[in-house]
mmCIF file of C-alpha atoms and ligand atoms in Angstrom:
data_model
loop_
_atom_site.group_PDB
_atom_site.id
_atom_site.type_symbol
_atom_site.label_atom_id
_atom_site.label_comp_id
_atom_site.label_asym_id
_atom_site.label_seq_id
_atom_site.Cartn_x
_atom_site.Cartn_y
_atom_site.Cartn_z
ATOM 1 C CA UNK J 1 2.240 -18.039 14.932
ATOM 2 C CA UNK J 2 -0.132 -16.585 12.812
ATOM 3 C CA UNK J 3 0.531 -16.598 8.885
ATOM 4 C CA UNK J 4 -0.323 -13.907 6.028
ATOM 5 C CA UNK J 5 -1.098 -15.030 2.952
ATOM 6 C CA UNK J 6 1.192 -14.151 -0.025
ATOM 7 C CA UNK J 7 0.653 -14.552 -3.417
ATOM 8 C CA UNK J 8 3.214 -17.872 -3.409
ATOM 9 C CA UNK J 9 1.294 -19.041 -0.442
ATOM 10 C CA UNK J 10 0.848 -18.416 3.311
ATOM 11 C CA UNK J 11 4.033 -17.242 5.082
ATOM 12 C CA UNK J 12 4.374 -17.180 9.221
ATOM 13 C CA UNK J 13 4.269 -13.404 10.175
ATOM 14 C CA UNK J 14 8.011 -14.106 11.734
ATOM 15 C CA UNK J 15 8.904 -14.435 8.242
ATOM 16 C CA UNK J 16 7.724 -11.065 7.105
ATOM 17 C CA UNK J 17 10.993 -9.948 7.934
ATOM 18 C CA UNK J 18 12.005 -5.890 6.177
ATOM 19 C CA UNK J 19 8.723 -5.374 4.460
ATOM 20 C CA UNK J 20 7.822 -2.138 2.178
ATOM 21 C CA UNK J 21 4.412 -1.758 2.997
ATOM 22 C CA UNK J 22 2.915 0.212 0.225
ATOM 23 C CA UNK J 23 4.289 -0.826 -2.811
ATOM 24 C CA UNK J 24 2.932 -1.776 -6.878
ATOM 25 C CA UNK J 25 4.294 -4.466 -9.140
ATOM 26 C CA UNK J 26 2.499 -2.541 -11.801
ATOM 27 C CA UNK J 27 -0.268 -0.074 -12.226
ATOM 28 C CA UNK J 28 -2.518 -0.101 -15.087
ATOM 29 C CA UNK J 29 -5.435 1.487 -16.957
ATOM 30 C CA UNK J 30 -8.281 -1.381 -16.604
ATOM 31 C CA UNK J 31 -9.095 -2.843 -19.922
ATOM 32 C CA UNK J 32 -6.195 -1.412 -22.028
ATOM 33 C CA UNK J 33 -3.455 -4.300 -22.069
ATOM 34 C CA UNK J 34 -6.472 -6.698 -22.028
ATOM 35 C CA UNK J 35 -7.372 -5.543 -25.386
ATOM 36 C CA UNK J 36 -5.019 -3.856 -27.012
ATOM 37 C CA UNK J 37 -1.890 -6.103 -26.281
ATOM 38 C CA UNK J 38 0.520 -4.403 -28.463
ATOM 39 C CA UNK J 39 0.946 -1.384 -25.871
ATOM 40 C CA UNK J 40 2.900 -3.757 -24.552
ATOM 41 C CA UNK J 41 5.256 -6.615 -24.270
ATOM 42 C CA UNK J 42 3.948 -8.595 -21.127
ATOM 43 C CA UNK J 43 6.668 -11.025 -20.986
ATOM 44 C CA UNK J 44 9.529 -8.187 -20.812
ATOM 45 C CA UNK J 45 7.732 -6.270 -18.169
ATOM 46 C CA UNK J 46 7.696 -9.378 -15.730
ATOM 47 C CA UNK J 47 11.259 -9.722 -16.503
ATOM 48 C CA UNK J 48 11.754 -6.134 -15.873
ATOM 49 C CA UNK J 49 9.488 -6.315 -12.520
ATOM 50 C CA UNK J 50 11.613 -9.503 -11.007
ATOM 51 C CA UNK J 51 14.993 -7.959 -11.659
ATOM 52 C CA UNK J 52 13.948 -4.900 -10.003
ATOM 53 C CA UNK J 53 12.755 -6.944 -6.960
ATOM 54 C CA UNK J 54 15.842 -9.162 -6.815
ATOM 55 C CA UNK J 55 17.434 -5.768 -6.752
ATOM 56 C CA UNK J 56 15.591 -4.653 -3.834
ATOM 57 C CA UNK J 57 16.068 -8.260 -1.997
ATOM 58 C CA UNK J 58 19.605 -8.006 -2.151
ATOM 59 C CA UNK J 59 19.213 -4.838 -0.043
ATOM 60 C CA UNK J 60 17.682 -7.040 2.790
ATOM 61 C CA UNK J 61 14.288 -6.393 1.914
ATOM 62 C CA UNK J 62 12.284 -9.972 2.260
ATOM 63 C CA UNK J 63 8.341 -8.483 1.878
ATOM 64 C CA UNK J 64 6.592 -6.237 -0.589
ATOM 65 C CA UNK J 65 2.730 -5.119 0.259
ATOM 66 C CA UNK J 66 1.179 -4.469 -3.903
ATOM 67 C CA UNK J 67 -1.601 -1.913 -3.048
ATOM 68 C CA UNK J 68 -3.074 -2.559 -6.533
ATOM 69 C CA UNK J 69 -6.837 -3.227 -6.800
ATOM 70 C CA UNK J 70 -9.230 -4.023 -9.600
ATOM 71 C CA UNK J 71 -9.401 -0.300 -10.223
ATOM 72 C CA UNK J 72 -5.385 0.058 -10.889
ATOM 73 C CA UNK J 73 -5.702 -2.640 -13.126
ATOM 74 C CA UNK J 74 -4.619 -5.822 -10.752
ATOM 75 C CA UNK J 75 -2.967 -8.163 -12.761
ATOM 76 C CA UNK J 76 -2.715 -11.156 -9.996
ATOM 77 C CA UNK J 77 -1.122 -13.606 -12.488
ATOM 78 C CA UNK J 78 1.727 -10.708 -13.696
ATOM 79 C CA UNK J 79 2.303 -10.607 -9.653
ATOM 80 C CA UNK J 80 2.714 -14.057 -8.910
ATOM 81 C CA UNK J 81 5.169 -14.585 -11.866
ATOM 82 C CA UNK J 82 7.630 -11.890 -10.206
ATOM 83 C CA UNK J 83 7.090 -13.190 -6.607
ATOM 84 C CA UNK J 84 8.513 -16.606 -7.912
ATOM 85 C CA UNK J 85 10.729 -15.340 -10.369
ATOM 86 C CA UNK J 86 12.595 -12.827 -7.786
ATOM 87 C CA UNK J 87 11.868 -14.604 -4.146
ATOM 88 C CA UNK J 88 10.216 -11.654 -2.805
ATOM 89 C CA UNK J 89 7.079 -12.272 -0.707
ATOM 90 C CA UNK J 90 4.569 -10.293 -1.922
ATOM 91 C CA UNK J 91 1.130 -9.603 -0.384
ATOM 92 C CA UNK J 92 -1.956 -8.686 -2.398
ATOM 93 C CA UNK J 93 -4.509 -7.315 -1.643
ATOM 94 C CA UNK J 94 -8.413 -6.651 -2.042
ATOM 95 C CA UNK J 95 -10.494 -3.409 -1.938
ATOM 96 C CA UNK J 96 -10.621 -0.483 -4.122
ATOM 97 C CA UNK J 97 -9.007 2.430 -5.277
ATOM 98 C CA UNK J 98 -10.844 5.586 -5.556
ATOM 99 C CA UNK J 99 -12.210 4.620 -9.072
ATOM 100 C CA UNK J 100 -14.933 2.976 -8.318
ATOM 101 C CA UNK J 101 -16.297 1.038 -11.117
ATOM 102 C CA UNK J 102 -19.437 1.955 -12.469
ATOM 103 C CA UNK J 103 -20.734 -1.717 -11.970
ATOM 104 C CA UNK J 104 -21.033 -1.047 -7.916
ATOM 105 C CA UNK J 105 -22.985 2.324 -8.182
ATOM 106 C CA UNK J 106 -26.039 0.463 -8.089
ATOM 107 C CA UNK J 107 -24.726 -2.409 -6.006
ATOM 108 C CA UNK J 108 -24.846 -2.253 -2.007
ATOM 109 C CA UNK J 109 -21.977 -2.047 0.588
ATOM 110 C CA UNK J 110 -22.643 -5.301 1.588
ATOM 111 C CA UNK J 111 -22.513 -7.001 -2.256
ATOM 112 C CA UNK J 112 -19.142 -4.827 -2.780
ATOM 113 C CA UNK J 113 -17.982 -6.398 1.033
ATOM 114 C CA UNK J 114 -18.662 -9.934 -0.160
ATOM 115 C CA UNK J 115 -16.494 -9.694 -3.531
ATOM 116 C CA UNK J 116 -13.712 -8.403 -0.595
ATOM 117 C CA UNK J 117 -14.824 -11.573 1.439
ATOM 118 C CA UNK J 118 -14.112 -13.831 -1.371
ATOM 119 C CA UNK J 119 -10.390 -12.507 -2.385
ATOM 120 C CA UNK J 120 -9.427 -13.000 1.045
ATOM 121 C CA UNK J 121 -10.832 -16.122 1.849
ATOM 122 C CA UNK J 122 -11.212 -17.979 -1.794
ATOM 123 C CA UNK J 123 -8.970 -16.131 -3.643
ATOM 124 C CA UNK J 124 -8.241 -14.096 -6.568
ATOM 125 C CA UNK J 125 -10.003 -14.422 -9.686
ATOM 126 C CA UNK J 126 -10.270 -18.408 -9.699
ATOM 127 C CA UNK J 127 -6.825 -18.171 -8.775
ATOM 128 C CA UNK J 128 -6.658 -19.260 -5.498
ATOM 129 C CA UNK J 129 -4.004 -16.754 -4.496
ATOM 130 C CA UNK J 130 -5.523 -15.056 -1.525
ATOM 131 C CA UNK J 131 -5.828 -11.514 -0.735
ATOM 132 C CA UNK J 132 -3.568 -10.479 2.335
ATOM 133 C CA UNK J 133 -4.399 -6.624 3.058
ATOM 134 C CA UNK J 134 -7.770 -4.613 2.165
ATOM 135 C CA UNK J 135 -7.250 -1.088 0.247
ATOM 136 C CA UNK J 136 -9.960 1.956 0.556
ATOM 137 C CA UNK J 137 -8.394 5.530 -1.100
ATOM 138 C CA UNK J 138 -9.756 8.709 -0.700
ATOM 139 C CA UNK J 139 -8.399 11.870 -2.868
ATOM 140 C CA UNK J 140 -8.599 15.558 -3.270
ATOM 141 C CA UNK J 141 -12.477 15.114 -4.460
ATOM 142 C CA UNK J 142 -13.246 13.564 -1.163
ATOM 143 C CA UNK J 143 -15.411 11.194 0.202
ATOM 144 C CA UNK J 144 -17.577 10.848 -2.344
ATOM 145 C CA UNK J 145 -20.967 8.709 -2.461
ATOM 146 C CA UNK J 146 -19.208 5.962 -4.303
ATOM 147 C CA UNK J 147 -15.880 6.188 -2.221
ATOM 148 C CA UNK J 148 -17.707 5.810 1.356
ATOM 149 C CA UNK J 149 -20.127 2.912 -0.300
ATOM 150 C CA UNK J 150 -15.715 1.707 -0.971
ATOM 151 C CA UNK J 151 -14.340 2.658 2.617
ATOM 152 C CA UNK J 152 -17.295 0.793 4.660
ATOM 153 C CA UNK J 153 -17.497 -2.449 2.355
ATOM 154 C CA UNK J 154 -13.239 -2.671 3.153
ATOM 155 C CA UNK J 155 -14.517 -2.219 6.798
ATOM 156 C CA UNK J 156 -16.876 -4.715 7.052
ATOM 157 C CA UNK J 157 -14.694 -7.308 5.025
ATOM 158 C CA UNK J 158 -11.875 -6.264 7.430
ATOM 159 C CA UNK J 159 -14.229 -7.026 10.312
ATOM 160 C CA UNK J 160 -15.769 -10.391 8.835
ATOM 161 C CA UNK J 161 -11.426 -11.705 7.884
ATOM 162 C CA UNK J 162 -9.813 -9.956 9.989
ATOM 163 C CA UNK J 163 -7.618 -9.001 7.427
ATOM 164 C CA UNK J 164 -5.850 -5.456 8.238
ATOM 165 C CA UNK J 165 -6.889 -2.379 6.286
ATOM 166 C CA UNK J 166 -4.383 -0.117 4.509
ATOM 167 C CA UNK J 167 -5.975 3.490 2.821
ATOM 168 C CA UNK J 168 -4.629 6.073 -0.103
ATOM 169 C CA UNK J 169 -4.994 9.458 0.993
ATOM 170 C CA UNK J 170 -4.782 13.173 0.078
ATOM 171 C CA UNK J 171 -2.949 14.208 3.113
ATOM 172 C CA UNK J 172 -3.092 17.830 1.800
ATOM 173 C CA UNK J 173 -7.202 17.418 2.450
ATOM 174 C CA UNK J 174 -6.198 15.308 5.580
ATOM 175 C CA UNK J 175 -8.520 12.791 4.182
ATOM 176 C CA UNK J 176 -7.114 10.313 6.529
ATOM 177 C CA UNK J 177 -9.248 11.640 9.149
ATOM 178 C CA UNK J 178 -12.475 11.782 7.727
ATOM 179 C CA UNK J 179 -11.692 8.172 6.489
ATOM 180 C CA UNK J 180 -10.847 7.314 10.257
ATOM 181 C CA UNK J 181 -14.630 8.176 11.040
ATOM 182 C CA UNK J 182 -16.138 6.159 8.730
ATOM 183 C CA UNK J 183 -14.072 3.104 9.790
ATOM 184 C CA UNK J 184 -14.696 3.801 13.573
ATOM 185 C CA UNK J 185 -18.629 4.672 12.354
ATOM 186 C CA UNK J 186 -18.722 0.606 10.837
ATOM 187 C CA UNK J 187 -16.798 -0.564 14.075
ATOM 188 C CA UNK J 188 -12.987 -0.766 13.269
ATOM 189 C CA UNK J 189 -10.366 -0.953 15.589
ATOM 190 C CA UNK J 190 -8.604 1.613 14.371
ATOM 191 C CA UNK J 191 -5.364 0.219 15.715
ATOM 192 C CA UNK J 192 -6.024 -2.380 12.492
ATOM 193 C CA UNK J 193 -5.891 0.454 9.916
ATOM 194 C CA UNK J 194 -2.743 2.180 7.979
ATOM 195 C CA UNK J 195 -3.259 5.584 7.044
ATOM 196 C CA UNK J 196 -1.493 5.816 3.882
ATOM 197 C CA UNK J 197 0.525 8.496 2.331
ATOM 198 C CA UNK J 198 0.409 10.380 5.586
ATOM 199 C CA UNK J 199 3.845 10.501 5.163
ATOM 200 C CA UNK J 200 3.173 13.671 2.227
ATOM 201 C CA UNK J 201 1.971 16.130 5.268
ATOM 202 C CA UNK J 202 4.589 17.233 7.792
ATOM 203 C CA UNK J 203 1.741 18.727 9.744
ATOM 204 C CA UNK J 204 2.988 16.780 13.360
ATOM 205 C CA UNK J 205 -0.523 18.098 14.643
ATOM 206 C CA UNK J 206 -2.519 16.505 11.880
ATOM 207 C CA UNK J 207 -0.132 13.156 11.983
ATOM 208 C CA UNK J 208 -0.329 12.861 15.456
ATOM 209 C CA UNK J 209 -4.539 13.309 15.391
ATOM 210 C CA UNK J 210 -4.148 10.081 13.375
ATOM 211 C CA UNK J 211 -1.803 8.119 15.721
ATOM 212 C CA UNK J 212 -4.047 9.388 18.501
ATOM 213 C CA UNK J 213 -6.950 7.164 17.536
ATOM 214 C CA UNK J 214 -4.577 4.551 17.218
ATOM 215 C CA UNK J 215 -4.051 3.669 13.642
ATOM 216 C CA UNK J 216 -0.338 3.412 12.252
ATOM 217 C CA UNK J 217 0.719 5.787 9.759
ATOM 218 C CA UNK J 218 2.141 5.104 6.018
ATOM 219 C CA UNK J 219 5.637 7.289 5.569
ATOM 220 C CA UNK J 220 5.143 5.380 2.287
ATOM 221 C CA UNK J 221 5.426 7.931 -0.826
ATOM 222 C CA UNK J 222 9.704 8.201 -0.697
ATOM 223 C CA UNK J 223 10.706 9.578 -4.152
ATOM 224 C CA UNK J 224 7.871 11.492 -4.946
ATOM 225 C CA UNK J 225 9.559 15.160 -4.170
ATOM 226 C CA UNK J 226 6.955 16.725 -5.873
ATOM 227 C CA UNK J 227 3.989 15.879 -2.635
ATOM 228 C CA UNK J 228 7.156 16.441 -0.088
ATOM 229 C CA UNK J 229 10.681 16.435 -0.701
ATOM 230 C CA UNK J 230 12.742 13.683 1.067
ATOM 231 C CA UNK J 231 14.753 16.041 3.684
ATOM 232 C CA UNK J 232 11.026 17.128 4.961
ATOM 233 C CA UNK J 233 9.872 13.836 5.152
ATOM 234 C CA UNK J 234 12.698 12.190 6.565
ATOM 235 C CA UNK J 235 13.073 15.431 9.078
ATOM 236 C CA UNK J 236 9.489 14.295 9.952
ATOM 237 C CA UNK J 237 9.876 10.893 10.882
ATOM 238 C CA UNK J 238 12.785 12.300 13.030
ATOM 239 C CA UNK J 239 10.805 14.124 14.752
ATOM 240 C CA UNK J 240 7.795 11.565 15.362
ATOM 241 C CA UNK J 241 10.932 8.820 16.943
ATOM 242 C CA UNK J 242 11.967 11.802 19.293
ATOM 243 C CA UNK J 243 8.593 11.913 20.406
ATOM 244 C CA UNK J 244 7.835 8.323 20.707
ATOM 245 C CA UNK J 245 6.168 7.386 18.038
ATOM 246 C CA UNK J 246 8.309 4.678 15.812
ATOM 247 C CA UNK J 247 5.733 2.198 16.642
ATOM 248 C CA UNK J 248 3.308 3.617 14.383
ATOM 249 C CA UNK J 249 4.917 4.438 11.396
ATOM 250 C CA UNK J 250 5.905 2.081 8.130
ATOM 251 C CA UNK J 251 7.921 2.878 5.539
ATOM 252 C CA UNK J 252 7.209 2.433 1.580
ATOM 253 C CA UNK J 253 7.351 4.092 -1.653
ATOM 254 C CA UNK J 254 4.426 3.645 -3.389
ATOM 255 C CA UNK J 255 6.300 3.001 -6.604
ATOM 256 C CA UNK J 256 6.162 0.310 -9.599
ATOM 257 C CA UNK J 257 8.047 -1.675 -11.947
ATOM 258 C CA UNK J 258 5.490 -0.740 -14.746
ATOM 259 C CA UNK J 259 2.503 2.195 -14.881
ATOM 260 C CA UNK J 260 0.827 2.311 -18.005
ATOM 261 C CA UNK J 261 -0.478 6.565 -17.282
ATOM 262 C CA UNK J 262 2.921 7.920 -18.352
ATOM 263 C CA UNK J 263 5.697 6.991 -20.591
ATOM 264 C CA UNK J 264 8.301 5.709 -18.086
ATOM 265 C CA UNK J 265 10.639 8.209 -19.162
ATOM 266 C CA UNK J 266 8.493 10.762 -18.076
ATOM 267 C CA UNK J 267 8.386 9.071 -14.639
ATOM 268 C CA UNK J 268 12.138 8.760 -14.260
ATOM 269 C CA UNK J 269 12.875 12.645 -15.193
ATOM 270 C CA UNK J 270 9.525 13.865 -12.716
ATOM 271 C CA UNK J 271 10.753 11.305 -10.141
ATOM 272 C CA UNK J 272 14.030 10.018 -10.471
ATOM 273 C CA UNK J 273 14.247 8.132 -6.822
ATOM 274 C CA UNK J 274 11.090 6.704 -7.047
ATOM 275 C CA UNK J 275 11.820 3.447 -6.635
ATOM 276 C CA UNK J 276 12.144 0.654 -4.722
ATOM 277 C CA UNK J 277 15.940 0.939 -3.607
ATOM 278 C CA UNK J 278 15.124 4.205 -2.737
ATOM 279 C CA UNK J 279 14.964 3.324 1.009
ATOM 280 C CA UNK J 280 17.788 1.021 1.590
ATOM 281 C CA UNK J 281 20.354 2.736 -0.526
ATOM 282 C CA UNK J 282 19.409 6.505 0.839
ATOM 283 C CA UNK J 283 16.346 6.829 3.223
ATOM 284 C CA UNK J 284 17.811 4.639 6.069
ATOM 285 C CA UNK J 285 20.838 6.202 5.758
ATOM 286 C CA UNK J 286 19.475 9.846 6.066
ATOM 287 C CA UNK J 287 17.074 8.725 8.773
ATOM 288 C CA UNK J 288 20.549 7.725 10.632
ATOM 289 C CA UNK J 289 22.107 10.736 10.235
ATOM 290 C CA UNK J 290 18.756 13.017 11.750
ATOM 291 C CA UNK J 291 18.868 10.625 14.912
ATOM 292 C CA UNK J 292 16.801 8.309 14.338
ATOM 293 C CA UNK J 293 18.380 4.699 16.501
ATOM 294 C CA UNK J 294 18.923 1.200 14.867
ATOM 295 C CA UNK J 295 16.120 0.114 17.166
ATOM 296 C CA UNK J 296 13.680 2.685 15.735
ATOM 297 C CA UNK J 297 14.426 1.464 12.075
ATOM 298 C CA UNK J 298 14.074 -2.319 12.781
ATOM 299 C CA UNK J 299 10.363 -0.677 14.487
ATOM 300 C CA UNK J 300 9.117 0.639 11.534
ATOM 301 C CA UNK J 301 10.659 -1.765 8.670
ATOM 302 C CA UNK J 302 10.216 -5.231 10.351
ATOM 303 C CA UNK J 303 8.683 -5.099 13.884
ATOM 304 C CA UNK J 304 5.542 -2.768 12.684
ATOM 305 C CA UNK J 305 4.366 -4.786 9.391
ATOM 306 C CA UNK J 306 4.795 -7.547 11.517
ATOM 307 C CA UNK J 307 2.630 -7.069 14.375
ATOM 308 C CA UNK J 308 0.004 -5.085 11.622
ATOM 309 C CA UNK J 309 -0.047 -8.869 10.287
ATOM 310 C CA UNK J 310 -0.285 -10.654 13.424
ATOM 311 C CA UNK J 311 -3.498 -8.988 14.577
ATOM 312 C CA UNK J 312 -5.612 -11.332 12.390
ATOM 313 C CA UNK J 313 -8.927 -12.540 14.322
ATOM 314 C CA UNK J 314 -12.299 -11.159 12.686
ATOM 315 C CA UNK J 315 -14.330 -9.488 15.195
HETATM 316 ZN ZN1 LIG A 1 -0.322 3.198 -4.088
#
């Protein structure tokens, strides 16, 4: 069986079990905490982060994928702390956000790629914890010079580990698409890749353009009513199982115990269901009630993440 690795170790992809696959522990400003500490209390927050996890695990929910790179202020240590601290499995992963540090606008693809190379295979930091998933992102400014140096460095460190690929998009821009070129330009299997946040359009033509060459799509921003609200995005799914297509969708939030760009009370008033229980507790129970079978559900919360995992050999 092949094994992922997590940031408490390698786990056997049978042991993925329900997995979130777009998830953050926490989301930061680079730099800030670093040096000025008394933003925050870091010992409170990782409290705060395992508590909300246990939460989550007693809803059946064994994995968590943290899409948090360098650029969203990875804090690998903060991770692994709440991993052991709540039991969750949680995979981490390499790549980049859409804020490219300035440091690789005069570096190549290929020096960005081997940093990628490293997390996976070395680990994190001098940490040893090993990188399990690869993020690129793409936004409403598009694929800029910087962000296509990002999307075909996570390509070719995908290629040379074998280590899947999951994106940020602006579905609005369908930015999934032009990202899909780029990947398929630099070789990808496309059937490797998760199109994140496709789950914010519920154009079925656009969605289905993306499925068409292959690559899974994330249904992964539930709580954030202000891209879609739920009923449209649940409605959507619906739709996509009638037609055939649970076995190319995952479902996430894209949420976080702690995100230093707003107070948190402004988070919970703009987006009071974002948050990890969110699915259990409501979305599964809505996606029942629009049709979608027990069989679909296990597809796109266990069976899915699983075989995204399982497809490991470098190529
Ligand atoms: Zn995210």
């Amino acid at each position: 069986m092949p094994v992922v690795n997590t940031v408490t170790g390698p786990v056997d992809v049978s042991e993925l079990g329900f997995t979130l696959m777009h998830e953050h522990v926490l989301v930061k400003s680079p730099g800030v905490t670093e040096n000025f500490p008394s933003v925050w209390d870091r010992e409170a927050e990782i409290e705060k982060a395992a508590a909300k996890l246990h939460d989550v695990a007693a809803r059946g929910v064994k994995t968590i994928v943290d899409c948090t790179t360098v650029d969203l202020g990875r804090d690998i240590q903060f991770v692994a702390e709440v991993a052991h601290r709540s039991g969750v499995q949680i995979i981490a992963c390499t790549g980049m956000y859409y804020d490219v540090p300035r440091y690789f606008h005069s570096r190549s693809v290929d020096a960005m790629a081997e940093l990628f190379i490293q997390e996976i295979r070395e680990g994190i930091a001098g940490s040893g914890i090993k990188a399990g998933i690869i993020k690129c992102a793409t936004d409403e400014t598009g694929m800029t010079v910087q962000v296509e140096k990002a999307v075909r460095a996570c390509a070719r460190a995908h290629r040379a580990t074998g280590v899947p690929i999951t994106t940020h998009t602006y579905a609005a821009g369908e930015s999934g698409a032009r990202q899909q070129d780029i990947l398929a330009e630099e070789g990808v299997d496309l059937s490797r890749v998760i199109i994140g946040h496709s789950g914010d359009s519920k154009d079925t033509e656009y969605l289905l353009r993306l499925t068409g060459h292959g690559s899974y799509i994330g249904m992964d921003r539930f709580g954030l009513d202000m891209f879609l609200p739920t009923a449209d995005r649940v409605a959507a799914i619906a739709l996509l199982c009638r037609m055939g297509h649970a076995d190319r969708m995952v479902l996430s939030h894209d949420a976080n115990s702690y995100m230093d760009w707003y107070e948190r009370w402004m988070i919970e008033q703009a987006a009071p269901n974002w948050h990890y229980n969110f699915i259990p507790d409501t979305v599964i129970p809505a996606l029942r009630r629009a049709g979608v079978t027990e069989d679909q559900i296990r597809q796109m919360t266990i069976d899915n993440p699983r075989r995204i995992f399982e497809q490991c050999e470098p190529y």
